Amino acid sequence: MSNRNITHESAIFGLWLNWIIAGGALFVPNIVSVYIAPIFTPIITYLLAAGLYFYNRSSLQSRTAVCPLLPSIAMRSLFISATIMVLISLVYRKGYITYFYDERDINSAIPFVTTLIISPVTFIITAWAQFRGERYSACHNCRVALGPESERGFLGQLFAQESHYQKVFLLAIAAVLSIVTWGYYTFFYINVNINVPDRFFFGWVPVTLFIISVFYLGARCFTIWAYYYQNIEGSDRRHGSSTSLRVLIISGDTMYLVHDDDFNEIPDGSMYDTPATLTVHYTENLAQQRATRMMCDLSHMDPSDFVMRFMYVSHEASGDRNTFHYICCPTSAEVMDKSSFKGEWYNLSQLERLLHNHELSPMLAAEIHRLYTVTMAWKTYDADGHRLYKVKNYHPLFRLNGICDWDVDFNSPHWLNVARLNEDKPFFRLRRLARRIFAMLP
């Protein structure tokens, strides 16, 4: 039986909960700050950022993460905003503010207005996340820990779609709040105290927008759930729990693929994919010996005609299905001529063109991306991220020849992390130290 990570219903409404938690953390300091002394606002903001950090960390470790993007954006926005508040307070306390403004024009009792800091910072952080896309660190960490959305089934695709929507939605809200609050501050605010209109614009306008967004996104999640219940749940029940085997057939620097014109039963049949795919009853382990027998049954080849090696295993977000990814190295390219597969060999330049044109199935594209990323990291750096060749920015050529004999673990996330953080990256040692410190936290 499968180990169910999360039900589809709880995942769909978990997206709504994610917005409530992340958005609530962003808007709490705004409303609180108009009623308490400014000295307490950075403390509350730091605590909220820490809470979001541990929330994200625990969900990723338990494999029940809905999507860490929104909480990560909110956490960074709060941390940076709190730091700016502290710096402004120090500038006021030390008297440095008088170098920039006349002492009669400032009010040391109100060194900052919280929403004037949090709203623009949130806008900038969210815009950066939008610009980076899948390269944004939160998305990278999620893909390393849980796999890309193409390998996580219906929920993975849903998370990718809705997290993008919520990100754009947050960007729009932060932009509106920045314009409204800074407009009010510029033209109407009097720097004497926080009066009723000030509390309304600096505290209640952000909270009101947040409450409206909660109801709106709640209705959106309910609509998604209703669609799922009517159109997808029945199909899931019929298929039940299952395990899939996918085998990449590689000879030298070429890969064996089929197209729908030759093989119509593959997933995403309108695209190129490996012909060696099989689905069986759910199992938590698929040993290499069993995978070899399954490959023989699929291809009608003898075990002496090829060598199999394990690549990695991926799981759907629900935990109902998993996929074991293997690599098959035939003794020669001609061996495939007597197999039951009817495909063609594609070299690296052809694979690159197919990938660029989005002609590969999403699963195959994810497999090639992992294969390339791990291979180049393993060939270029040692396990600590230091260069194997003392030539800055030198990268060896990507080759597949001999892959079944390589001593590298494609299943470990370690090399994916080395590819992102290594000696060629800015502030490598400082960032590695910070990562190790955060890794020691409970």
XYZ file of C-alpha atoms in Angstrom:
442
model
C 0.000 0.000 0.000
C 1.109 3.577 -0.593
C 2.008 6.029 2.115
C -0.421 8.835 1.367
C 1.242 12.199 1.967
C -1.712 14.502 1.478
C -5.255 14.212 0.130
C -6.263 16.209 -2.916
C -8.913 18.048 -0.908
C -6.504 19.097 1.840
C -3.916 20.104 -0.781
C -6.371 22.316 -2.654
C -7.559 24.067 0.492
C -3.974 24.041 1.764
C -3.243 26.570 -0.973
C -5.849 28.805 0.636
C -4.348 28.183 4.074
C -0.938 29.098 2.658
C -2.321 32.466 1.569
C -3.952 33.060 4.960
C -0.716 32.250 6.813
C 1.658 34.138 4.505
C -0.676 37.087 3.898
C -1.721 37.250 7.537
C 1.919 37.408 8.613
C 2.512 40.267 6.177
C -0.506 42.319 7.249
C -0.411 41.763 11.036
C 2.458 44.252 11.591
C 0.527 46.920 9.663
C -2.532 46.857 11.911
C -0.589 46.276 15.132
C 1.891 49.082 14.504
C -0.771 51.830 14.528
C -1.704 50.926 18.116
C 1.628 50.092 19.801
C 4.976 51.800 20.312
C 7.290 51.577 17.251
C 9.993 49.804 19.260
C 7.866 46.621 19.422
C 7.037 46.448 15.704
C 10.429 45.071 14.500
C 10.310 42.415 17.238
C 6.869 41.233 16.142
C 7.951 41.307 12.497
C 11.077 39.221 13.185
C 9.006 36.690 15.150
C 6.528 36.350 12.290
C 9.409 35.811 9.831
C 10.863 33.116 12.096
C 7.463 31.433 12.362
C 7.185 31.284 8.567
C 10.702 29.843 8.310
C 9.908 26.954 10.644
C 6.511 26.441 8.988
C 8.167 26.011 5.596
C 10.960 23.857 6.970
C 8.677 21.420 8.781
C 6.328 21.002 5.807
C 9.192 20.266 3.397
C 10.701 17.708 5.769
C 7.364 15.931 6.185
C 6.710 15.860 2.386
C 3.308 17.487 2.976
C 4.350 20.865 1.603
C 1.638 22.538 -0.453
C 3.912 25.161 -1.986
C 6.636 27.059 -0.085
C 6.706 30.024 -2.474
C 4.262 32.418 -0.770
C 5.520 31.766 2.793
C 9.107 32.214 1.556
C 8.289 35.548 -0.092
C 6.480 36.695 3.050
C 9.326 35.522 5.304
C 11.968 37.431 3.344
C 9.786 40.514 3.070
C 9.209 40.550 6.822
C 12.860 39.943 7.677
C 14.116 42.708 5.367
C 11.360 45.081 6.526
C 12.181 44.473 10.195
C 15.864 45.084 9.488
C 15.031 48.388 7.766
C 12.888 49.370 10.788
C 15.789 48.639 13.135
C 18.208 50.651 10.996
C 15.828 53.627 10.827
C 15.343 53.481 14.598
C 19.117 53.497 15.130
C 19.487 56.470 12.781
C 16.921 58.365 14.859
C 18.367 57.265 18.195
C 21.938 58.245 17.266
C 20.782 61.578 15.852
C 22.078 60.865 12.343
C 18.679 61.798 10.935
C 19.470 65.488 11.552
C 22.111 65.274 8.807
C 19.288 64.779 6.305
C 16.291 66.609 7.816
C 15.785 69.659 9.980
C 15.227 68.659 13.608
C 11.946 70.628 13.666
C 10.523 68.516 10.797
C 10.986 65.101 12.386
C 9.162 63.226 15.137
C 11.440 60.858 17.032
C 8.414 59.176 18.613
C 7.361 57.913 15.161
C 10.595 57.030 13.333
C 8.796 54.982 10.671
C 5.374 53.964 9.403
C 5.258 50.176 9.051
C 3.155 49.830 5.916
C 5.371 52.329 4.070
C 8.199 49.810 4.531
C 6.488 46.412 4.242
C 4.428 47.182 1.121
C 7.309 48.320 -1.156
C 9.626 45.614 0.189
C 6.987 42.949 -0.488
C 6.502 44.342 -3.982
C 10.247 44.185 -4.707
C 10.684 40.661 -3.280
C 7.629 39.369 -5.150
C 8.737 41.042 -8.390
C 12.148 39.384 -7.995
C 10.483 35.994 -7.464
C 8.381 36.600 -10.573
C 11.471 37.500 -12.584
C 13.463 34.471 -11.378
C 10.649 31.988 -11.928
C 11.813 28.411 -11.311
C 15.291 29.728 -10.488
C 13.982 31.456 -7.354
C 15.614 29.788 -4.343
C 12.335 28.659 -2.730
C 11.282 26.960 -5.976
C 14.713 25.374 -6.363
C 14.680 23.999 -2.805
C 11.183 22.593 -3.324
C 12.188 20.900 -6.582
C 15.264 19.396 -4.936
C 13.312 18.115 -1.928
C 10.088 17.015 -3.620
C 10.779 16.934 -7.365
C 9.553 19.070 -10.292
C 5.829 19.504 -10.859
C 5.834 17.141 -13.866
C 6.837 14.292 -11.516
C 4.321 15.159 -8.793
C 1.127 14.423 -10.699
C -2.069 16.476 -10.632
C -1.172 18.207 -7.367
C 2.268 19.220 -8.612
C 0.749 20.895 -11.652
C -1.921 22.523 -9.484
C 0.683 23.879 -7.060
C 2.721 25.350 -9.916
C -0.334 27.005 -11.471
C -1.867 28.398 -8.291
C 1.382 29.524 -6.684
C 2.071 31.579 -9.817
C -1.429 33.049 -9.629
C -1.077 33.887 -5.923
C 2.353 35.398 -6.563
C 0.958 37.748 -9.227
C -2.018 38.505 -6.966
C 0.319 39.433 -4.086
C 2.386 41.570 -6.452
C -0.732 43.524 -7.451
C -1.845 44.019 -3.829
C 1.631 45.184 -2.774
C 1.712 47.628 -5.695
C -1.721 49.064 -4.844
C -0.845 49.404 -1.154
C 2.494 51.055 -1.939
C 0.800 53.645 -4.161
C -2.133 54.308 -1.799
C -0.174 54.512 1.461
C 2.716 56.511 0.058
C 0.244 58.812 -1.703
C -1.591 59.428 1.567
C 1.703 59.903 3.443
C 2.987 62.391 0.861
C -0.103 64.569 0.534
C -2.120 64.202 3.751
C -0.044 62.806 6.634
C 1.003 65.206 9.383
C 4.025 64.003 11.339
C 2.648 64.739 14.815
C 0.838 61.552 15.837
C -1.159 58.652 14.434
C -4.762 59.871 14.256
C -7.934 58.115 13.061
C -7.424 58.714 9.302
C -3.806 57.587 9.657
C -4.896 54.354 11.355
C -7.399 53.789 8.576
C -4.913 54.177 5.701
C -1.834 52.683 7.387
C -3.570 49.890 9.293
C -7.095 49.115 8.162
C -6.746 49.548 4.399
C -4.090 46.775 4.202
C -6.098 44.510 6.503
C -9.307 45.120 4.549
C -7.590 44.202 1.286
C -6.237 41.056 2.928
C -9.686 40.014 4.201
C -11.190 40.560 0.741
C -8.379 38.475 -0.790
C -9.039 35.653 1.702
C -12.679 35.385 0.622
C -11.779 35.688 -3.062
C -9.072 33.008 -2.989
C -11.265 30.820 -0.791
C -13.952 30.910 -3.488
C -11.314 30.149 -6.132
C -10.047 27.107 -4.197
C -13.631 25.897 -3.710
C -14.205 26.140 -7.474
C -11.019 24.140 -8.133
C -12.118 21.518 -5.608
C -15.565 21.240 -7.233
C -13.934 20.744 -10.647
C -11.591 18.102 -9.228
C -14.428 16.280 -7.487
C -16.471 16.070 -10.696
C -13.758 15.419 -13.285
C -10.643 13.916 -11.687
C -11.488 12.070 -8.481
C -13.300 9.214 -10.268
C -10.327 8.640 -12.541
C -7.959 8.576 -9.555
C -10.106 6.005 -7.787
C -10.140 3.756 -10.849
C -6.369 3.845 -11.218
C -5.605 3.548 -7.506
C -2.039 3.334 -6.213
C 0.623 2.368 -8.720
C 4.326 2.304 -9.483
C 5.813 3.259 -12.830
C 9.116 2.256 -14.375
C 10.745 4.625 -16.865
C 13.974 3.682 -18.617
C 16.196 6.056 -20.595
C 17.950 4.067 -23.332
C 21.418 5.546 -23.924
C 24.212 4.407 -26.218
C 27.319 6.542 -26.484
C 26.103 10.132 -26.753
C 22.696 9.251 -28.202
C 19.282 8.526 -26.658
C 16.575 6.281 -28.064
C 13.164 7.985 -28.355
C 9.803 7.404 -29.977
C 7.160 9.771 -31.311
C 3.403 9.313 -31.413
C 3.580 8.424 -35.112
C 5.482 5.290 -34.096
C 4.208 4.544 -30.613
C 0.812 5.854 -29.565
C 0.566 4.420 -26.050
C 3.173 6.565 -24.342
C 2.166 9.374 -21.980
C 2.017 12.765 -23.703
C 1.891 10.893 -27.000
C 2.126 14.013 -29.150
C 5.669 14.508 -27.910
C 8.913 12.557 -27.899
C 9.487 10.180 -25.007
C 11.263 6.993 -24.060
C 9.461 3.863 -25.268
C 10.408 1.929 -22.119
C 7.605 2.722 -19.675
C 5.532 0.341 -17.581
C 3.024 0.711 -14.728
C 2.503 -1.990 -12.081
C 0.912 -2.310 -8.654
C 2.347 0.006 -6.026
C 5.691 -0.961 -4.482
C 8.031 1.063 -2.305
C 11.146 -0.533 -3.798
C 12.012 -1.641 -7.299
C 15.299 -3.532 -7.259
C 17.612 -3.429 -10.256
C 17.158 -7.161 -10.864
C 13.377 -6.762 -11.126
C 13.755 -3.668 -13.292
C 16.011 -5.681 -15.634
C 13.365 -8.415 -15.957
C 10.691 -5.819 -16.668
C 12.921 -4.250 -19.339
C 13.382 -7.664 -20.938
C 9.616 -8.186 -21.032
C 9.089 -4.740 -22.546
C 11.800 -4.870 -25.182
C 12.046 -8.632 -25.908
C 15.811 -8.331 -25.479
C 18.131 -10.687 -23.616
C 19.681 -9.524 -20.304
C 23.098 -9.895 -21.933
C 22.186 -7.232 -24.493
C 22.177 -4.308 -22.060
C 23.231 -2.980 -18.654
C 20.784 -1.301 -16.274
C 21.587 1.296 -13.618
C 19.295 3.040 -11.163
C 18.893 6.789 -11.670
C 16.396 8.115 -9.107
C 12.893 7.718 -7.705
C 10.156 10.364 -7.730
C 6.839 10.566 -5.888
C 3.539 12.214 -6.653
C 2.522 14.788 -4.061
C -0.394 12.651 -2.867
C 1.877 9.658 -2.200
C -0.426 7.378 -4.232
C 2.064 6.850 -7.037
C 5.813 6.732 -7.481
C 8.125 6.391 -10.460
C 11.483 4.637 -10.635
C 13.790 6.115 -13.252
C 16.457 3.803 -14.689
C 19.100 4.045 -17.406
C 19.649 1.256 -19.933
C 22.936 1.007 -21.823
C 22.725 -1.466 -24.740
C 25.946 -3.264 -25.669
C 25.624 -1.580 -29.081
C 23.186 0.694 -30.867
C 22.333 -2.167 -33.257
C 20.867 -4.175 -30.370
C 17.750 -2.005 -30.492
C 17.023 -3.162 -34.054
C 15.914 -6.572 -32.769
C 13.876 -5.152 -29.881
C 10.130 -4.560 -29.899
C 10.658 -0.793 -29.779
C 10.295 1.220 -32.974
C 12.144 4.443 -32.349
C 15.207 6.375 -33.441
C 18.510 7.478 -31.935
C 18.913 11.207 -31.216
C 22.255 12.848 -30.512
C 22.874 15.596 -27.955
C 22.348 18.504 -30.346
C 19.036 17.018 -31.487
C 17.956 16.466 -27.873
C 18.823 20.075 -27.070
C 16.719 21.290 -29.988
C 13.748 19.096 -28.986
C 14.028 20.345 -25.420
C 14.218 23.981 -26.521
C 11.159 23.548 -28.755
C 9.168 21.868 -25.933
C 8.788 18.713 -28.009
C 9.813 16.361 -25.185
C 7.268 15.019 -22.707
C 7.363 16.891 -19.363
C 8.623 13.769 -17.587
C 11.457 13.213 -20.062
C 12.386 16.909 -19.910
C 12.623 16.647 -16.104
C 14.777 13.508 -16.376
C 17.177 15.119 -18.846
C 17.381 18.263 -16.707
C 18.331 16.213 -13.641
C 20.776 14.086 -15.619
C 22.488 17.165 -17.068
C 22.556 19.121 -13.780
C 23.991 16.264 -11.695
C 26.479 15.258 -14.392
C 27.911 18.747 -14.873
C 28.129 19.369 -11.113
C 29.855 16.009 -10.552
C 32.325 16.600 -13.399
C 33.138 20.181 -12.390
C 33.153 20.308 -8.570
C 33.969 18.125 -5.600
C 31.380 17.257 -2.946
C 32.030 20.555 -1.106
C 31.524 22.717 -4.190
C 35.221 23.404 -4.874
C 36.393 23.280 -8.476
C 38.145 20.122 -9.640
C 39.987 22.206 -12.248
C 41.547 25.444 -11.034
C 40.327 27.410 -14.022
C 37.547 29.845 -13.157
C 34.259 29.244 -14.989
C 35.672 26.292 -16.935
C 33.100 23.556 -17.521
C 33.832 20.204 -19.147
C 31.761 19.137 -22.130
C 28.531 17.284 -21.427
C 28.721 13.691 -22.596
C 26.607 10.585 -21.956
C 29.129 7.991 -23.078
C 29.851 5.486 -20.292
C 27.057 6.744 -18.016
C 26.248 3.263 -16.729
C 29.783 3.051 -15.264
C 29.828 6.459 -13.581
C 30.254 6.583 -9.817
C 27.658 9.282 -9.132
C 24.362 9.116 -7.240
C 21.623 10.714 -9.344
C 19.076 10.050 -6.582
C 20.838 12.213 -3.994
C 19.886 15.913 -3.849
C 23.485 16.733 -2.917
C 24.736 17.340 -6.458
C 21.677 19.451 -7.270
C 22.652 21.702 -4.352
C 26.298 21.771 -5.478
C 25.134 22.896 -8.928
C 23.387 25.863 -7.315
C 26.010 26.750 -4.683
C 29.639 26.266 -5.679
C 32.965 28.056 -5.897
C 31.936 29.928 -9.052
C 28.945 31.565 -7.344
C 29.193 34.980 -5.614
C 29.780 34.902 -1.831
C 30.210 31.113 -1.973
C 31.799 30.676 1.457
C 29.463 33.097 3.198
C 26.370 31.497 1.671
C 27.643 28.000 2.474
C 28.248 29.029 6.094
C 24.733 30.503 6.332
C 23.247 27.319 4.897
C 25.101 25.178 7.424
C 23.934 27.386 10.294
C 20.297 27.170 9.199
C 20.667 23.413 8.670
C 21.553 23.032 12.361
C 18.290 24.651 13.469
C 15.616 22.224 14.698
